[in-house]
Structures are given as structure tokens and as C-alpha cells.
Short mmCIF file of C-alpha atoms (C1' of nucleotides) in Angstrom, two decimals:
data_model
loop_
_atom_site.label_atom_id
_atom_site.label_comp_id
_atom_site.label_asym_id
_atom_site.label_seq_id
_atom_site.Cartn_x
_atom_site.Cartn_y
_atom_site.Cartn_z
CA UNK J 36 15.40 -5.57 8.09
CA UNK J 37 11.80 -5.33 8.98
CA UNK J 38 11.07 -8.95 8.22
CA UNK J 39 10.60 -9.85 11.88
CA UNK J 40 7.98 -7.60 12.85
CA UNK J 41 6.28 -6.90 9.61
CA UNK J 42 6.04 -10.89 9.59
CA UNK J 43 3.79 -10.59 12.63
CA UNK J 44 1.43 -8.01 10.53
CA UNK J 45 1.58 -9.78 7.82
CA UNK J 46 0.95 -13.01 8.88
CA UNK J 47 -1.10 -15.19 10.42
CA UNK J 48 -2.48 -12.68 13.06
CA UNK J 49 -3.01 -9.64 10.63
CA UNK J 50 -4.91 -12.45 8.39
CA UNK J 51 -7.06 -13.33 11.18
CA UNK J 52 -7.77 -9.48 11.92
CA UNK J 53 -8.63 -8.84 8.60
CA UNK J 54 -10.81 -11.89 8.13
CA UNK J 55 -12.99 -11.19 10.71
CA UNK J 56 -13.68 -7.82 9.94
CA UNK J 57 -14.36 -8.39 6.57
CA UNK J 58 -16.65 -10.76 7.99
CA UNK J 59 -18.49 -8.51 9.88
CA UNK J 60 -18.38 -5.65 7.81
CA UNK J 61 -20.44 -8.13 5.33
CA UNK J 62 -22.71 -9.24 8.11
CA UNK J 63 -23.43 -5.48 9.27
CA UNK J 64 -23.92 -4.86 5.85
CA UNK J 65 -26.36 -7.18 5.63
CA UNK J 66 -28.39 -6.35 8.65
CA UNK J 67 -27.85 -2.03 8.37
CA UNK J 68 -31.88 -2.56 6.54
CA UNK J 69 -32.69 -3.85 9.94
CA UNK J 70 -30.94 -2.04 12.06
CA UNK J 71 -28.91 -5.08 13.74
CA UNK J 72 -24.98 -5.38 14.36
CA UNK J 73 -23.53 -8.03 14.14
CA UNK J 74 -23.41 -9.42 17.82
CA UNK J 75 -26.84 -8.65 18.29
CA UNK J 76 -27.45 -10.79 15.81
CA UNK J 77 -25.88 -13.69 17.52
CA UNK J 78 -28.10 -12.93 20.64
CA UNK J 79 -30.95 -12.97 18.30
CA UNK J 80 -30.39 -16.05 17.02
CA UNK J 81 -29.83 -17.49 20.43
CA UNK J 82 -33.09 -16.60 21.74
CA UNK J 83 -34.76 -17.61 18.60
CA UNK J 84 -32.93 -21.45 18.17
CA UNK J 85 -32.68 -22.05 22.22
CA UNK J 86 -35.90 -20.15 23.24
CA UNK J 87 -35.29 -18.15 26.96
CA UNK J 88 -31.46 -17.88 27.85
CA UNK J 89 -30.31 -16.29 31.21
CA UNK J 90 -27.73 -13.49 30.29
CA UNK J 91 -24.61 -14.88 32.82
CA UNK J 92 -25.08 -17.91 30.56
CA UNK J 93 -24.98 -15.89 26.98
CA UNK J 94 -21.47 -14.50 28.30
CA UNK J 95 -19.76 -17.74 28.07
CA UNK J 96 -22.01 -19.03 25.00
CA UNK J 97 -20.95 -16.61 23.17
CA UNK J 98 -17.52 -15.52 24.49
CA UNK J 99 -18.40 -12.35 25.79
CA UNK J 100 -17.06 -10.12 28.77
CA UNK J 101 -20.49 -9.07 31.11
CA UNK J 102 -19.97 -5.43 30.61
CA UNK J 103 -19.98 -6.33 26.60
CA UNK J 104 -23.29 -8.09 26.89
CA UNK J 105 -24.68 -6.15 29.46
CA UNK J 106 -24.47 -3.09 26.41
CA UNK J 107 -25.73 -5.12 23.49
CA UNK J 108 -28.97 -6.24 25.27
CA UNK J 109 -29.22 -3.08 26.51
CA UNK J 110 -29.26 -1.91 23.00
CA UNK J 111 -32.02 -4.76 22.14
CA UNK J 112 -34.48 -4.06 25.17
CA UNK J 113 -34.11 -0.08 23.94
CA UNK J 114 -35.38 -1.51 20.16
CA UNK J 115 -37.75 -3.27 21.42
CA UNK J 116 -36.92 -6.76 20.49
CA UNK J 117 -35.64 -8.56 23.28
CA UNK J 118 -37.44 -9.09 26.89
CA UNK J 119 -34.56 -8.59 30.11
CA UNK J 120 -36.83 -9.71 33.26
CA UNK J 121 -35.40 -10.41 36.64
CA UNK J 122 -38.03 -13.55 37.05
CA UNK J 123 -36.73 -16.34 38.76
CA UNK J 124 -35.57 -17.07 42.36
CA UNK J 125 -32.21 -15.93 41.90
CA UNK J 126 -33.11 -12.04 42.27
CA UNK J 127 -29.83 -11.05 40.59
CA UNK J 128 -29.78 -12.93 37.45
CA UNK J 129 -31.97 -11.66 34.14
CA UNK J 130 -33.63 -14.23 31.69
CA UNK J 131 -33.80 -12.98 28.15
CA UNK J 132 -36.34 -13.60 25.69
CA UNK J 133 -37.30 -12.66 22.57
CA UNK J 134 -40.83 -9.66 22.00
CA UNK J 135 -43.23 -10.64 19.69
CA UNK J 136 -41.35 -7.89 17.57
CA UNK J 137 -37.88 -9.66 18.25
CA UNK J 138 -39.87 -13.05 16.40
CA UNK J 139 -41.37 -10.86 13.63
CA UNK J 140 -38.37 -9.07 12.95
CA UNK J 141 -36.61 -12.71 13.13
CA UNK J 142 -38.65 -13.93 10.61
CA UNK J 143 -37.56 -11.59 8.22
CA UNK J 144 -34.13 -11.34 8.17
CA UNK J 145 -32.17 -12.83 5.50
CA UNK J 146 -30.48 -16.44 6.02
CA UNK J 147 -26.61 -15.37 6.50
CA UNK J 148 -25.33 -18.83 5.57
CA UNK J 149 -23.95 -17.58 2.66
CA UNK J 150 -21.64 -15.25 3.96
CA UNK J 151 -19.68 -18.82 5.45
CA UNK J 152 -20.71 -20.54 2.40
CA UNK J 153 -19.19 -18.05 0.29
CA UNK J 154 -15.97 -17.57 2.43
CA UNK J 155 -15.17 -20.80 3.17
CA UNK J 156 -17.46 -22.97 1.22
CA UNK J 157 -15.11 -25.06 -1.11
CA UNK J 158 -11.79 -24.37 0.50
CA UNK J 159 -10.30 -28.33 1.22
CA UNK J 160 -11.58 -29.10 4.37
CA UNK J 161 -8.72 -31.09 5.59
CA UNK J 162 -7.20 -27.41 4.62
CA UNK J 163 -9.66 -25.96 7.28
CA UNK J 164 -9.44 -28.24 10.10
CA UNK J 165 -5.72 -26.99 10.10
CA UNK J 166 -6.42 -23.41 10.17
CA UNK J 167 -8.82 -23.61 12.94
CA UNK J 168 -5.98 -26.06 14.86
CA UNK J 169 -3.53 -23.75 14.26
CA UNK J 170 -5.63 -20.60 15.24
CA UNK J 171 -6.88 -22.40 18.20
CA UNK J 172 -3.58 -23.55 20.06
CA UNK J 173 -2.37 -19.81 19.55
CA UNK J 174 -5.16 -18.50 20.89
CA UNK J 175 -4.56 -20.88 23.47
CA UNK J 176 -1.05 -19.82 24.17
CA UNK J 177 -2.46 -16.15 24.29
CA UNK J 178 -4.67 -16.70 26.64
CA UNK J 179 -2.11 -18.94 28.72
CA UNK J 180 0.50 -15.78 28.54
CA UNK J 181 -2.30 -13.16 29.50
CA UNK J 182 -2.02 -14.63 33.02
CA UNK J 183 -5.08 -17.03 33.28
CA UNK J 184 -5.31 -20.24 31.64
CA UNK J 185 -8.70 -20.06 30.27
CA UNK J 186 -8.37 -22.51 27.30
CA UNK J 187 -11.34 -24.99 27.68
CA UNK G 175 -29.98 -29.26 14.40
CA UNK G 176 -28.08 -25.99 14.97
CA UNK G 177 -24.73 -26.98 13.32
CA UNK G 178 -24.78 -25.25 10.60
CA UNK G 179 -25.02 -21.51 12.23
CA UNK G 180 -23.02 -22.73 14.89
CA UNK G 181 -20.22 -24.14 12.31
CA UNK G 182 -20.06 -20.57 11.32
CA UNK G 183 -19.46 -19.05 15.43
CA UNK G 184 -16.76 -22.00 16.29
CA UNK G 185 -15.43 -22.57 13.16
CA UNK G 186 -12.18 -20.99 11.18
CA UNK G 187 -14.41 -17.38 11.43
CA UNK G 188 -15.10 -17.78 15.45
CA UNK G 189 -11.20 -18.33 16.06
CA UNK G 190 -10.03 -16.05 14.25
CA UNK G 191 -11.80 -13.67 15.81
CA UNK G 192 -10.61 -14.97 19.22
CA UNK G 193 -7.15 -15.30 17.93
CA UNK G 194 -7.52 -11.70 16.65
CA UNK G 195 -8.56 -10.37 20.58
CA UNK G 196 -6.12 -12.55 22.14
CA UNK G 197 -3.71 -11.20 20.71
CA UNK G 198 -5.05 -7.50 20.54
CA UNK G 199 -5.39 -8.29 24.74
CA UNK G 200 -1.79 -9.27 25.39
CA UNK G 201 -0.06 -6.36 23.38
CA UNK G 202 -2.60 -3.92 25.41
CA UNK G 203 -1.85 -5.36 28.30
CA UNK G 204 1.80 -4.96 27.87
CA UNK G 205 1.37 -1.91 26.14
CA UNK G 206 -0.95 -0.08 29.04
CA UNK G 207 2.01 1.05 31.67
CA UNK G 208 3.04 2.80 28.46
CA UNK G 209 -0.38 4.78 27.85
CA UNK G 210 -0.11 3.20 24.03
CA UNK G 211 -3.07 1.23 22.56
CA UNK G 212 -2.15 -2.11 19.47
CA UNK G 213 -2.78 0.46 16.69
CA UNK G 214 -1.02 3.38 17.92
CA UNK G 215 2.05 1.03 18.52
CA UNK G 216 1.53 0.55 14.96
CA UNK G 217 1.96 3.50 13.97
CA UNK G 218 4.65 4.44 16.54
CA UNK G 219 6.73 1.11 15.06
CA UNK G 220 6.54 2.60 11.58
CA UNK G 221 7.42 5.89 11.94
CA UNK G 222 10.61 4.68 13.73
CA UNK G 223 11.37 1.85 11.79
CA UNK G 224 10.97 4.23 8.37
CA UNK G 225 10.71 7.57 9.20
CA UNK G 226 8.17 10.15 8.21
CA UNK G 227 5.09 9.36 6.34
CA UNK G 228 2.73 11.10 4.40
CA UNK G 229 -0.64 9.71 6.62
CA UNK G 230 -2.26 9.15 3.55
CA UNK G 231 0.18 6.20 2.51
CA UNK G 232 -0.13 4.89 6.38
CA UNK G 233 -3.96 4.30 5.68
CA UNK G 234 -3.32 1.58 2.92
CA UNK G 235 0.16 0.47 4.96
CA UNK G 236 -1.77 -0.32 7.95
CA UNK G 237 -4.85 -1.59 6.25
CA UNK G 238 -7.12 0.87 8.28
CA UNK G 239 -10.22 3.38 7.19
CA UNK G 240 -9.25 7.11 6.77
CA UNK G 241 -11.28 8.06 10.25
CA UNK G 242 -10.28 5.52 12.12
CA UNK G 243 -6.39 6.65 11.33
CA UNK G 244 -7.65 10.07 11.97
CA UNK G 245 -8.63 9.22 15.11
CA UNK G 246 -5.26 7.23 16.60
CA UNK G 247 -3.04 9.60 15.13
CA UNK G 248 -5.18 12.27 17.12
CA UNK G 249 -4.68 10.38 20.62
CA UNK G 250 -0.72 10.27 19.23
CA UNK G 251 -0.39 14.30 18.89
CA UNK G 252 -2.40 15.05 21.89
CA UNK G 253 -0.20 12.57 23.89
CA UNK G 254 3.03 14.85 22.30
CA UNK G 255 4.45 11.44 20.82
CA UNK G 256 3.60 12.53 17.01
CA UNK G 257 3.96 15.81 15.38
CA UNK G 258 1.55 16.06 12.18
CA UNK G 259 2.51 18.69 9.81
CA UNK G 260 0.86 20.36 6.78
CA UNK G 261 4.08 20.73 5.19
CA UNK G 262 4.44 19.63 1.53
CA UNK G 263 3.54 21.14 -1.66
CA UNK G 264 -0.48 19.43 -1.56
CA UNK G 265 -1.62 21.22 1.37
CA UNK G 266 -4.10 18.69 1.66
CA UNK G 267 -1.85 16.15 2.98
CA UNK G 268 -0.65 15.95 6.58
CA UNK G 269 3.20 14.45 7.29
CA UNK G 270 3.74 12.07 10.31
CA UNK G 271 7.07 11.85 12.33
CA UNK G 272 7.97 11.02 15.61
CA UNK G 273 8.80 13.62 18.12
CA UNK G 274 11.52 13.44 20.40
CA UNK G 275 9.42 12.68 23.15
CA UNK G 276 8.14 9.67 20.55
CA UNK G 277 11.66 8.58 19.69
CA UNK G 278 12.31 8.37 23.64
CA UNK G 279 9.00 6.17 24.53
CA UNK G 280 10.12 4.25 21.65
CA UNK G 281 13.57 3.49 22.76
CA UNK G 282 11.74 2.80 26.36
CA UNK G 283 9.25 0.46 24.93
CA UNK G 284 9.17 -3.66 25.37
CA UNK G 285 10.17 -5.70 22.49
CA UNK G 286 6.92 -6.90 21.49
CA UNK G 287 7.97 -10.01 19.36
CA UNK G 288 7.78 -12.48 22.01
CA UNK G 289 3.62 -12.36 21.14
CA UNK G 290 4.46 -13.34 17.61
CA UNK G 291 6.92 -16.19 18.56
CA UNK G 292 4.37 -17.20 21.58
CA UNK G 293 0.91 -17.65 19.71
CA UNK G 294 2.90 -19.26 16.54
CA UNK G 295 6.49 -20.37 17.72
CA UNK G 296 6.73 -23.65 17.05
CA UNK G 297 3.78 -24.52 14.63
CA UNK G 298 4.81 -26.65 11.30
CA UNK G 299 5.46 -23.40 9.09
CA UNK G 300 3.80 -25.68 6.73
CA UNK G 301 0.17 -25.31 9.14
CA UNK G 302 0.70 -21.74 9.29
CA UNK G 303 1.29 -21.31 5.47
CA UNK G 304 -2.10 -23.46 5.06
CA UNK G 305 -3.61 -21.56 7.71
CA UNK G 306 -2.65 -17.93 5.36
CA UNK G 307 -4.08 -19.13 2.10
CA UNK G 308 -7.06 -20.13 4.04
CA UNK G 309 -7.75 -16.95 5.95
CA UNK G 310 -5.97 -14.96 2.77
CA UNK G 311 -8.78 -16.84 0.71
CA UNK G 312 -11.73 -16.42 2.78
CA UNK G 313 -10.51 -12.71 3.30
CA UNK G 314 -10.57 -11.51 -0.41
CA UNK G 315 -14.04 -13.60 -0.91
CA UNK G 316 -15.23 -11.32 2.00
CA UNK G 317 -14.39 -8.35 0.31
CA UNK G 318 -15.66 -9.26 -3.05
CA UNK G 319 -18.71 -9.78 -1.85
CA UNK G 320 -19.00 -6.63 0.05
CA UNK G 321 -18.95 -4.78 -3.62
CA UNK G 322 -15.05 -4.15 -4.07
CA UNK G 323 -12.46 -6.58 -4.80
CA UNK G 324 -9.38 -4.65 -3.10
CA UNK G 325 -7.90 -7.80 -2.50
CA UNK G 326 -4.43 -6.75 -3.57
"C1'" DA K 114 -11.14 29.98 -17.11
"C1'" DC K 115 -14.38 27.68 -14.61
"C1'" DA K 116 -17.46 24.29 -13.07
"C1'" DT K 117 -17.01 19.55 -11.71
"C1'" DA K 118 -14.29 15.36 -9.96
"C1'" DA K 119 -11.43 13.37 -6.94
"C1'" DT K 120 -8.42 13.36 -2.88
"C1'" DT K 121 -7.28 14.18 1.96
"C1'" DG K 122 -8.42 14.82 6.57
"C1'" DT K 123 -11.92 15.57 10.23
"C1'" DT K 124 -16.20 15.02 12.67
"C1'" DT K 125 -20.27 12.67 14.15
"C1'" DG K 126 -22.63 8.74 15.50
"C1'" DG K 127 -22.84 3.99 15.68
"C1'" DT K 128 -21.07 -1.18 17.00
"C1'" DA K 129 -18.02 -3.98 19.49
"C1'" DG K 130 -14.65 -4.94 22.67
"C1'" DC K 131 -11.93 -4.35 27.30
"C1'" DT K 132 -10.85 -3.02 32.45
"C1'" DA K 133 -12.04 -1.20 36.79
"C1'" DA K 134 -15.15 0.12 40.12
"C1'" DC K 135 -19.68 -0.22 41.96
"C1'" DA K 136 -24.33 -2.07 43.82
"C1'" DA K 137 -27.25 -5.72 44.87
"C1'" DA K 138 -28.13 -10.47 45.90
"C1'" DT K 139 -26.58 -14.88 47.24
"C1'" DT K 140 -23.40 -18.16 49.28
"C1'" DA K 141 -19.84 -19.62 52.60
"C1'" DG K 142 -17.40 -19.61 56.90
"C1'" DG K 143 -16.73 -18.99 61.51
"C1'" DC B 247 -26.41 -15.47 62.89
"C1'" DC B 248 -23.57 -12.41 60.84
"C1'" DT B 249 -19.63 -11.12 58.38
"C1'" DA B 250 -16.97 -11.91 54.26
"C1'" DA B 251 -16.53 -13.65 49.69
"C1'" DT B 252 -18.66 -14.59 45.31
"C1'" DT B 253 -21.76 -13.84 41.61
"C1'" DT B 254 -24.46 -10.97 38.50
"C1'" DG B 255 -25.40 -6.89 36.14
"C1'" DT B 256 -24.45 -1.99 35.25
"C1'" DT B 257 -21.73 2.14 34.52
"C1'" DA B 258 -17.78 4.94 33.16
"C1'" DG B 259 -13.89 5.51 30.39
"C1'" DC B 260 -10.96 3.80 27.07
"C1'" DT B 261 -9.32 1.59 22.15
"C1'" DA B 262 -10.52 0.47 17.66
"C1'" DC B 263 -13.33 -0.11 13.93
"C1'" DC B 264 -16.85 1.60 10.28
"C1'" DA B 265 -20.03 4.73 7.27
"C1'" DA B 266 -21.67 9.11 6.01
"C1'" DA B 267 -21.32 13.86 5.62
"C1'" DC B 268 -18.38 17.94 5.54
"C1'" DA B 269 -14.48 21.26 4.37
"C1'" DA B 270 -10.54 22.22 2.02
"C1'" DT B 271 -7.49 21.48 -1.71
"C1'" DT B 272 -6.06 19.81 -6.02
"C1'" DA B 273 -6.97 17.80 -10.56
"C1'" DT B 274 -9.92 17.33 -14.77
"C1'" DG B 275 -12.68 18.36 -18.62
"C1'" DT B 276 -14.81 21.24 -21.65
#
DNA sequence: ACATAATTGTTTGGTAGCTAACAAATTAGG
DNA sequence: CCTAATTTGTTAGCTACCAAACAATTATGT
């Protein structure tokens, strides 16, 4: 009776929900000791693998609305660890950069490899490339439905 | 030199966290005229599809935290859609039921199935049965690791 | 019986995400 | 040149998620 839409909970999409957050519950787990959440994490490592990064470019590197970002680096100038100058020509844009406290403090956290290792690590691979085709082209349709065809 | 961090952002983790949003995006946006967020449509779809609950069962039915359904079924009474009553014999526990105003938004509401069929339509149900064990998989891994294995 | 455990719900404070509206700076068009 | 459109970042207000601490109630154990 309920099969159709306890099918849509139960299924693919209510996997993916539940994936990720058990993914990031076990990265902000990880990095409570250090007072990082998970997305700031991602800027962190941004800054620390691809050195200076204007912001307007971290939004589409990693997948971010501006208002999102704007809060998390907000949230890293406030600890400390990140640098948000207005430098270059282009009066509106902001370069970020990583303190000399956002390099120590990146030198101490943990590798988090192994929380893909560990979810993903010896699952069939030919077994993964279909899970990310299939979560891609519905993500894809998503998008496509939510008015704007942003599927690069 | 960066795959392996980036494997985890674009890989089967990365989409499904965008196939999570996308999807989260669409039912909000069709949802908003109606003054209803995803979760509270949950909630709204289960007490009319099976009548009252004790909101105790509805946190391991919908897979959420005790605050966070705390917090929807809040937004719920204030909007008059919900009535939450102390009824039973453990006066501890609260029963959820629609009100008639609830039962009317209900009736008024979208059928929201075209997301489902959308996103995962026509995919080889063989892809999307791969795609569960792999995100059902990674998911109970996840939560092993994070100290508990509720991976029921 | 009575102190202690466990259960249920709420509150507080935090992260992460979105839209909409705004300000400032730059770019385009006429 | 000057107005209008675009880009960039912020702010405000919302949903949804979590952990930790609290109050109230019920269950347990001695």
C-alpha cells in the first residue's frame, strides 16, 4: 500500500542521505579535538594542497552556494586559521590563505583517508563506478527538473 | 598528486551528497508555496498514511535524532498542522496525529512521486540494486566505525 | 521502599545548507 | 561618459542535522 512512497525513503535516495551523514558525523567526529567541521575541513585542505585560492573560485570547487562559503570562512578568519584579504586588482573579490596557525594546526590533524578506505575500500570497483553513474545522472535529472540545467 | 583526497570529494561519497541536496532542493522547492520543509512532509506523509504515532517510534521510523524530531514536530504544532498529546498511560511519551487543518493541507498537497520516478525512472533496477548494497555497505561501515553498529 | 537506571522529550549551541535581498565594484551598452 | 547589468561577498531568516545537558517519568535492583 505504501510501497510507492516508502520505496523512495527507502531507497536509493534515503541511502544516499544516510551515507553521507554517517560520513560526516565520522569526519566531525574526528575533527571535534580540533575544533573543525567538516566543510571547513575541505577549505583547509584546499588552501593547504593548492596554496592561495580566491573564494568565488572555492564556490564552484567545492560545490558551494556564496552565502554557504561566505559563513564557513567567516567561521575560519574568527579561529584564526585562515587569511580573507581583498588584495588584488579586482577590489571585490577576496583571496584566501592559510595563518601560520591554519599550517600548524594542518600539520596536526589526523590523515582522514581511512574514513573512504574503510567505507568503500574493498567494495568491487566495477560495483562503484555504477553507484557513482547511477547517483550522478539522477542528480543530473534533479538538477535539470529544478529549473536550470547545471549538470557539467 | 591530489587524487586520493579528491577520490574521496567526487567519488560515490561526493554524489551522494549532491544526490542527497538535489533532491532535498526539488521537494523544498515544491514544497515552499505550502510553508512545509522535506522532513516535516515526512512526518505529515506518515501520520496520514498510518495514523497516530507515539513520536518516540517516529524517531527510529524516520531515521532521525530525538532533537532534531523535537524540533520539526515543533514547527508542525506551531503551524496548527499537528496536535501532540500527552495522552497515554507513560506520561512521558507524547502522541502525534494530524489535525484537521493537517488532514486538509494534506489532501491539498502535490503528489510528490514524480521526484522519485525523475532522479531514478528509468535506470537498470539492476544499477540501482548495485548502487543500494553499495551505499547500504558503506553506510553500516560508517556507523561501525563511529562506535555503534545500529546497522539494522 | 528507595536509590539508581533508563527512557522520553526539550533546550541550547554548533555545523551545514538554501533563498532572497542588499551593497560595492566592475563590466557592458548606448 | 554614464547608465544598466553582472559579479562578488555579506546578511537575515529559514530547514535540518547533531551532541550534550536537563527535567520529568518510569523501570530496576537491592
Amino acid at each position: 500500500m505504501n510501497n510507492r512512497v516508502n520505496s523512495e525513503f527507502s531507497s536509493v535516495g534515503g541511502w544516499a542521505k544516510r551515507c553521507y551523514f554517517a560520513g560526516r558525523a565520522l569526519m566531525e567526529t574526528t575533527l571535534r579535538p580540533y575544533d573543525l567541521g567538516s566543510t571547513q575541513w575541505y577549505v583547509l585542505w584546499h588552501l593547504a594542497t593548492n596554496g592561495p585560492t580566491a573564494q568565488r573560485d572555492l564556490v564552484r570547487l567545492l560545490d558551494l552556494e556564496r552565502a554557504t562559503l561566505s559563513g564557513i570562512v567567516a567561521a575560519l578568519v574568527r579561529k584564526g586559521l585562515v587569511d580573507q584579504s581583498a588584495g588584488g586588482k579586482d577590489q571585490r573579490q577576496r583571496t584566501l590563505q592559510l595563518t601560520e596557525a591554519g599550517k600548524t594546526l594542518w600539520s596536526d590533524l589526523p590523515d582522514l583517508h581511512f574514513i573512504h578506505d574503510a567505507a568503500f575500500g574493498d567494495i568491487d570497483p566495477a560495483d562503484l563506478a555504477i553507484a557513482i553513474r547511477v547517483l550522478q545522472t539522477a542528480t543530473g535529472r534533479l538538477h535539470d527538473l529544478l529549473g536550470k540545467g547545471n549538470n557539467e
